[in-house]
mmCIF file of C-alpha atoms in Angstrom:
data_model
loop_
_atom_site.group_PDB
_atom_site.id
_atom_site.type_symbol
_atom_site.label_atom_id
_atom_site.label_comp_id
_atom_site.label_asym_id
_atom_site.label_seq_id
_atom_site.Cartn_x
_atom_site.Cartn_y
_atom_site.Cartn_z
ATOM 1 C CA MET G 1 93.993 134.583 88.808
ATOM 2 C CA LYS G 2 92.672 131.332 89.715
ATOM 3 C CA LYS G 3 90.419 132.496 93.344
ATOM 4 C CA LEU G 4 91.603 129.939 96.195
ATOM 5 C CA VAL G 5 89.320 129.199 99.423
ATOM 6 C CA ILE G 6 91.051 127.251 102.301
ATOM 7 C CA VAL G 7 88.496 125.239 105.094
ATOM 8 C CA GLY G 8 90.579 124.505 108.190
ATOM 9 C CA CYS G 9 93.500 127.022 109.554
ATOM 10 C CA GLY G 10 96.005 125.312 111.439
ATOM 11 C CA ARG G 11 99.510 125.691 110.639
ATOM 12 C CA LEU G 12 99.683 123.831 106.839
ATOM 13 C CA ALA G 13 96.786 126.734 105.653
ATOM 14 C CA GLY G 14 99.099 128.937 107.105
ATOM 15 C CA ILE G 15 101.916 127.084 104.784
ATOM 16 C CA VAL G 16 99.937 127.769 102.114
ATOM 17 C CA SER G 17 98.638 130.630 102.704
ATOM 18 C CA ASP G 18 102.161 132.136 103.803
ATOM 19 C CA ALA G 19 102.954 130.962 100.313
ATOM 20 C CA VAL G 20 100.305 133.365 98.897
ATOM 21 C CA VAL G 21 101.788 136.137 100.277
ATOM 22 C CA LYS G 22 105.406 135.422 98.789
ATOM 23 C CA GLY G 23 104.308 134.938 95.666
ATOM 24 C CA LEU G 24 105.259 132.048 95.418
ATOM 25 C CA LEU G 25 101.507 130.727 94.496
ATOM 26 C CA PRO G 26 101.178 134.588 92.130
ATOM 27 C CA GLU G 27 98.169 132.467 89.521
ATOM 28 C CA TYR G 28 96.243 132.394 93.549
ATOM 29 C CA ASP G 29 93.642 134.516 95.109
ATOM 30 C CA LEU G 30 92.644 133.856 98.349
ATOM 31 C CA VAL G 31 89.878 135.494 98.762
ATOM 32 C CA GLY G 32 88.962 132.886 101.691
ATOM 33 C CA VAL G 33 88.797 130.867 104.848
ATOM 34 C CA TYR G 34 86.161 128.965 107.254
ATOM 35 C CA SER G 35 87.386 126.948 110.239
ATOM 36 C CA ARG G 36 85.387 125.489 113.517
ATOM 37 C CA THR G 37 87.918 128.397 115.623
ATOM 38 C CA ALA G 38 86.737 131.388 114.463
ATOM 39 C CA ASP G 39 90.468 133.317 115.897
ATOM 40 C CA LYS G 40 92.104 130.967 113.193
ATOM 41 C CA ALA G 41 90.216 131.705 110.470
ATOM 42 C CA GLU G 42 90.884 135.931 111.299
ATOM 43 C CA ARG G 43 94.778 135.147 112.231
ATOM 44 C CA ILE G 44 95.490 134.331 108.000
ATOM 45 C CA ALA G 45 92.544 136.108 106.668
ATOM 46 C CA GLU G 46 94.895 139.763 108.680
ATOM 47 C CA LYS G 47 97.516 138.175 107.134
ATOM 48 C CA MET G 48 96.602 138.523 103.623
ATOM 49 C CA ARG G 49 94.959 141.746 104.638
ATOM 50 C CA ARG G 50 98.430 143.488 105.722
ATOM 51 C CA SER G 51 100.131 142.428 102.502
ATOM 52 C CA GLY G 52 97.728 144.024 100.704
ATOM 53 C CA GLY G 53 95.140 141.334 99.844
ATOM 54 C CA LYS G 54 91.059 140.546 100.483
ATOM 55 C CA CYS G 55 89.894 137.574 102.568
ATOM 56 C CA ASN G 56 87.002 137.225 103.430
ATOM 57 C CA VAL G 57 85.780 135.436 107.471
ATOM 58 C CA CYS G 58 83.384 132.829 106.275
ATOM 59 C CA THR G 59 81.185 131.937 109.447
ATOM 60 C CA THR G 60 80.161 128.265 107.330
ATOM 61 C CA LEU G 61 81.304 126.094 104.554
ATOM 62 C CA GLU G 62 78.065 127.314 102.123
ATOM 63 C CA GLU G 63 79.120 130.964 102.502
ATOM 64 C CA LEU G 64 82.644 129.850 102.141
ATOM 65 C CA LEU G 65 81.633 127.747 98.518
ATOM 66 C CA ALA G 66 79.005 130.481 97.459
ATOM 67 C CA MET G 67 82.155 132.593 97.102
ATOM 68 C CA ASN G 68 82.970 130.726 93.736
ATOM 69 C CA PRO G 69 86.099 129.400 94.194
ATOM 70 C CA ASP G 70 88.163 127.491 91.648
ATOM 71 C CA TYR G 71 90.246 125.738 94.070
ATOM 72 C CA VAL G 72 89.177 123.865 98.007
ATOM 73 C CA VAL G 73 92.771 123.928 99.871
ATOM 74 C CA GLU G 74 90.951 121.174 102.805
ATOM 75 C CA ALA G 75 93.974 121.174 105.588
ATOM 76 C CA ALA G 76 90.614 120.206 108.383
ATOM 77 C CA SER G 77 90.313 116.627 109.217
ATOM 78 C CA PRO G 78 88.402 113.188 106.958
ATOM 79 C CA MET G 79 85.066 114.496 108.354
ATOM 80 C CA ALA G 80 85.478 117.747 107.129
ATOM 81 C CA MET G 81 86.774 116.555 103.631
ATOM 82 C CA LYS G 82 83.672 113.937 103.506
ATOM 83 C CA GLU G 83 81.422 117.184 104.289
ATOM 84 C CA LEU G 84 82.703 119.830 101.589
ATOM 85 C CA ALA G 85 83.853 117.872 98.390
ATOM 86 C CA LEU G 86 80.489 116.618 97.057
ATOM 87 C CA PRO G 87 79.115 120.602 97.337
ATOM 88 C CA ALA G 88 82.351 121.881 96.843
ATOM 89 C CA LEU G 89 83.058 119.606 93.165
ATOM 90 C CA LYS G 90 79.370 120.548 92.192
ATOM 91 C CA GLY G 91 79.404 123.842 92.997
ATOM 92 C CA GLY G 92 82.658 123.371 90.406
ATOM 93 C CA ALA G 93 85.590 123.469 92.637
ATOM 94 C CA SER G 94 87.885 121.358 92.478
ATOM 95 C CA VAL G 95 89.198 120.379 95.703
ATOM 96 C CA VAL G 96 93.131 119.897 97.216
ATOM 97 C CA THR G 97 92.812 117.413 99.983
ATOM 98 C CA LEU G 98 95.426 116.762 102.499
ATOM 99 C CA SER G 99 92.869 114.613 104.796
ATOM 100 C CA ILE G 100 93.069 111.770 102.333
ATOM 101 C CA GLY G 101 92.078 108.485 105.206
ATOM 102 C CA ALA G 102 88.234 110.162 103.545
ATOM 103 C CA LEU G 103 88.866 108.429 100.638
ATOM 104 C CA ALA G 104 89.260 105.023 102.101
ATOM 105 C CA ASP G 105 85.503 104.912 102.259
ATOM 106 C CA THR G 106 84.640 103.046 99.277
ATOM 107 C CA ASP G 107 81.001 104.548 98.928
ATOM 108 C CA PHE G 108 82.569 107.859 99.421
ATOM 109 C CA TYR G 109 85.271 107.728 96.797
ATOM 110 C CA ASN G 110 82.883 105.826 94.042
ATOM 111 C CA LYS G 111 80.800 109.513 94.804
ATOM 112 C CA VAL G 112 83.897 111.596 94.472
ATOM 113 C CA MET G 113 84.156 110.069 91.237
ATOM 114 C CA GLU G 114 81.126 110.050 90.005
ATOM 115 C CA THR G 115 80.478 113.944 91.235
ATOM 116 C CA ALA G 116 84.347 115.353 89.934
ATOM 117 C CA LYS G 117 83.859 113.772 86.431
ATOM 118 C CA ALA G 118 79.800 115.299 85.630
ATOM 119 C CA ASN G 119 80.593 118.814 86.627
ATOM 120 C CA GLY G 120 84.477 118.547 84.828
ATOM 121 C CA THR G 121 85.913 119.106 88.548
ATOM 122 C CA ARG G 122 89.393 117.707 90.138
ATOM 123 C CA VAL G 123 90.255 116.039 92.969
ATOM 124 C CA TYR G 124 93.919 116.370 93.808
ATOM 125 C CA VAL G 125 95.392 113.891 96.333
ATOM 126 C CA VAL G 126 98.030 115.264 97.442
ATOM 127 C CA SER G 127 102.214 113.790 98.652
ATOM 128 C CA GLY G 128 101.756 114.668 101.763
ATOM 129 C CA ALA G 129 104.405 113.246 104.613
ATOM 130 C CA THR G 130 105.063 110.730 102.051
ATOM 131 C CA GLY G 131 106.235 110.375 98.116
ATOM 132 C CA GLY G 132 107.283 108.323 95.126
ATOM 133 C CA PHE G 133 103.070 108.500 94.121
ATOM 134 C CA ASP G 134 104.682 108.319 89.976
ATOM 135 C CA VAL G 135 106.565 104.979 91.260
ATOM 136 C CA LEU G 136 103.950 103.755 92.682
ATOM 137 C CA ARG G 137 101.403 104.429 90.053
ATOM 138 C CA THR G 138 103.481 103.025 87.774
ATOM 139 C CA ALA G 139 104.450 99.125 89.737
ATOM 140 C CA ALA G 140 100.784 99.328 89.475
ATOM 141 C CA LEU G 141 99.762 99.842 87.118
ATOM 142 C CA MET G 142 102.860 96.707 85.677
ATOM 143 C CA GLY G 143 100.095 94.551 87.726
ATOM 144 C CA GLY G 144 100.986 92.190 89.553
ATOM 145 C CA ALA G 145 102.595 94.373 92.913
ATOM 146 C CA THR G 146 101.942 94.038 96.319
ATOM 147 C CA ALA G 147 102.563 97.034 99.060
ATOM 148 C CA LYS G 148 103.436 97.843 102.375
ATOM 149 C CA PHE G 149 103.647 100.640 104.619
ATOM 150 C CA PHE G 150 105.506 101.560 107.661
ATOM 151 C CA ASN G 151 104.800 104.278 110.576
ATOM 152 C CA GLU G 152 106.693 104.985 113.353
ATOM 153 C CA LYS G 153 105.988 107.669 116.068
ATOM 154 C CA GLY G 154 107.283 108.414 119.643
ATOM 155 C CA PRO G 155 104.996 107.288 122.104
ATOM 156 C CA ASN G 156 103.342 111.165 122.953
ATOM 157 C CA ALA G 157 102.191 111.374 118.797
ATOM 158 C CA LEU G 158 99.931 108.489 119.896
ATOM 159 C CA LYS G 159 98.220 110.271 122.946
ATOM 160 C CA GLY G 160 94.770 109.959 122.802
ATOM 161 C CA THR G 161 94.116 107.097 120.309
ATOM 162 C CA ALA G 162 93.003 103.436 121.544
ATOM 163 C CA VAL G 163 96.796 101.974 121.400
ATOM 164 C CA TYR G 164 98.565 104.082 123.913
ATOM 165 C CA ASP G 165 99.357 102.951 127.214
ATOM 166 C CA GLU G 166 102.044 104.542 129.193
ATOM 167 C CA VAL G 167 103.928 101.317 128.955
ATOM 168 C CA LEU G 168 104.707 103.180 125.221
ATOM 169 C CA GLN G 169 107.396 105.379 127.074
ATOM 170 C CA ASN G 170 109.941 102.785 127.713
ATOM 171 C CA GLU G 171 109.041 100.233 125.045
ATOM 172 C CA GLN G 172 109.093 100.594 122.047
ATOM 173 C CA ARG G 173 105.965 98.450 120.029
ATOM 174 C CA VAL G 174 104.118 97.134 117.021
ATOM 175 C CA VAL G 175 100.754 99.218 117.692
ATOM 176 C CA PHE G 176 99.268 98.495 114.815
ATOM 177 C CA SER G 177 99.090 95.436 112.644
ATOM 178 C CA GLY G 178 96.498 95.239 109.191
ATOM 179 C CA ASN G 179 95.429 97.262 105.986
ATOM 180 C CA ALA G 180 95.343 101.077 105.449
ATOM 181 C CA SER G 181 91.451 100.672 105.713
ATOM 182 C CA GLU G 182 91.609 99.403 109.396
ATOM 183 C CA ALA G 183 94.116 101.763 110.140
ATOM 184 C CA ILE G 184 92.639 105.321 108.989
ATOM 185 C CA ALA G 185 89.347 103.733 111.302
ATOM 186 C CA LEU G 186 91.633 103.727 114.095
ATOM 187 C CA PHE G 187 93.905 107.073 113.774
ATOM 188 C CA PRO G 188 91.730 109.085 111.450
ATOM 189 C CA THR G 189 93.765 112.005 111.272
ATOM 190 C CA LYS G 190 97.568 110.077 111.835
ATOM 191 C CA VAL G 191 98.009 108.265 108.268
ATOM 192 C CA ASN G 192 96.877 109.799 105.875
ATOM 193 C CA VAL G 193 99.628 108.973 104.078
ATOM 194 C CA ALA G 194 99.139 105.340 104.179
ATOM 195 C CA VAL G 195 95.884 105.968 102.630
ATOM 196 C CA ALA G 196 96.655 108.374 100.049
ATOM 197 C CA ALA G 197 100.127 105.525 99.302
ATOM 198 C CA SER G 198 96.926 103.071 98.939
ATOM 199 C CA LEU G 199 95.473 104.333 96.667
ATOM 200 C CA ALA G 200 97.881 105.944 93.867
ATOM 201 C CA SER G 201 98.863 101.571 94.358
ATOM 202 C CA VAL G 202 97.111 98.626 95.534
ATOM 203 C CA GLY G 203 93.988 100.347 97.261
ATOM 204 C CA PRO G 204 93.571 100.946 101.088
ATOM 205 C CA GLU G 205 92.436 96.338 101.806
ATOM 206 C CA ASN G 206 95.348 95.697 100.260
ATOM 207 C CA MET G 207 98.236 97.761 101.622
ATOM 208 C CA ALA G 208 99.677 95.250 104.447
ATOM 209 C CA MET G 209 100.270 98.623 107.468
ATOM 210 C CA SER G 210 102.160 98.820 110.259
ATOM 211 C CA MET G 211 102.674 101.492 113.032
ATOM 212 C CA GLN G 212 105.256 101.128 115.731
ATOM 213 C CA SER G 213 105.748 103.291 118.811
ATOM 214 C CA THR G 214 109.610 104.331 120.151
ATOM 215 C CA PRO G 215 110.796 106.097 122.864
ATOM 216 C CA GLY G 216 111.924 109.365 122.630
ATOM 217 C CA PHE G 217 111.037 109.531 118.763
ATOM 218 C CA THR G 218 110.199 113.122 117.429
ATOM 219 C CA GLY G 219 108.356 113.313 113.790
ATOM 220 C CA ASP G 220 107.385 110.696 111.577
ATOM 221 C CA THR G 221 108.653 108.446 109.476
ATOM 222 C CA GLN G 222 106.919 106.914 106.155
ATOM 223 C CA ARG G 223 108.187 104.258 104.282
ATOM 224 C CA VAL G 224 106.289 102.509 101.205
ATOM 225 C CA GLU G 225 107.132 99.699 99.709
ATOM 226 C CA ILE G 226 106.504 97.842 96.596
ATOM 227 C CA LYS G 227 107.341 95.390 94.335
ATOM 228 C CA ASN G 228 106.757 93.252 91.332
ATOM 229 C CA GLU G 229 108.166 91.098 88.864
ATOM 230 C CA GLN G 230 110.395 93.373 87.760
ATOM 231 C CA ILE G 231 109.604 96.762 90.715
ATOM 232 C CA HIS G 232 111.217 96.623 93.852
ATOM 233 C CA ALA G 233 110.932 100.124 95.387
ATOM 234 C CA VAL G 234 111.325 101.187 98.917
ATOM 235 C CA ILE G 235 110.362 105.307 99.425
ATOM 236 C CA ASP G 236 111.311 106.466 102.817
ATOM 237 C CA VAL G 237 110.730 110.042 104.750
ATOM 238 C CA TYR G 238 111.419 110.634 107.907
ATOM 239 C CA SER G 239 109.462 114.248 108.915
ATOM 240 C CA ALA G 240 110.446 116.072 112.047
ATOM 241 C CA THR G 241 107.865 118.336 111.568
ATOM 242 C CA ALA G 242 104.415 117.942 109.783
ATOM 243 C CA GLU G 243 105.738 121.111 107.969
ATOM 244 C CA ILE G 244 106.387 118.532 104.766
ATOM 245 C CA ALA G 245 102.257 118.265 104.201
ATOM 246 C CA GLY G 246 101.828 121.682 104.070
ATOM 247 C CA TRP G 247 104.188 122.637 101.241
ATOM 248 C CA SER G 248 103.007 119.391 99.573
ATOM 249 C CA VAL G 249 99.562 121.554 98.823
ATOM 250 C CA VAL G 250 101.742 124.351 97.831
ATOM 251 C CA ASN G 251 103.542 122.304 95.511
ATOM 252 C CA THR G 252 99.781 120.621 94.103
ATOM 253 C CA LEU G 253 99.044 124.194 93.368
ATOM 254 C CA GLN G 254 102.288 124.729 91.662
ATOM 255 C CA ASN G 255 101.927 121.761 89.468
ATOM 256 C CA ILE G 256 98.524 122.820 88.307
ATOM 257 C CA VAL G 257 99.023 125.675 86.901
ATOM 258 C CA SER G 258 102.517 124.833 85.634
ATOM 259 C CA PRO G 259 103.824 124.531 81.878
ATOM 260 C CA VAL G 260 106.038 122.014 82.799
ATOM 261 C CA VAL G 261 104.656 119.649 85.438
ATOM 262 C CA PHE G 262 106.716 116.670 87.317
ATOM 263 C CA SER G 263 104.618 113.925 87.595
#
């Protein structure tokens, strides 16, 4: 059995723990959880106990990593990813991350690469609310590729960000235009998928990114487009909720141990 721990115990972590309970991840034993909100971590741990498992609620990241997990699922934030990645990789744990935005930091990305290579560990970048990483990587490898990413949200999803304005409740507007690096700096938790798509293709600095706010819109549209002399691919994904991101972690965990891998 692979020892699994989770950092960040919100809705997406709940999907992963439910998958363990339902037998969708039979090769994994969820042994520990950590969250800055202790009651959320306790809810997941209690769920595992009711199903016959043993899951510890850890009060620090150090305590969690001291359990010597094989895999750490990061479902918290780019800040949490930056805090946990290097010590986890050094300690022999591979990381399955949803906060891909942290890897837009080139220095951090390089340290992650070096640390994982030196310790025989890996970072798995999940698809989250987008997809087509295989096509993106293939087209980029062929050379001469350009790529762009479009995200559509409702105005309420932008509350608390620098671009929010009450006028967005009644007016459709492009609220951001730039590249993926600039986007993740402005929206640290809202455009991780754009960074993921850029890392799979042309890089955060070269991935053109735009975000549109549409009155009354619910959910997210993620559209990534890549072109070279031979290929023109468009991956268009609408998701009503963020649940697809949690399920993409389950898919990645299955792929890690599967004798047949869809890549």
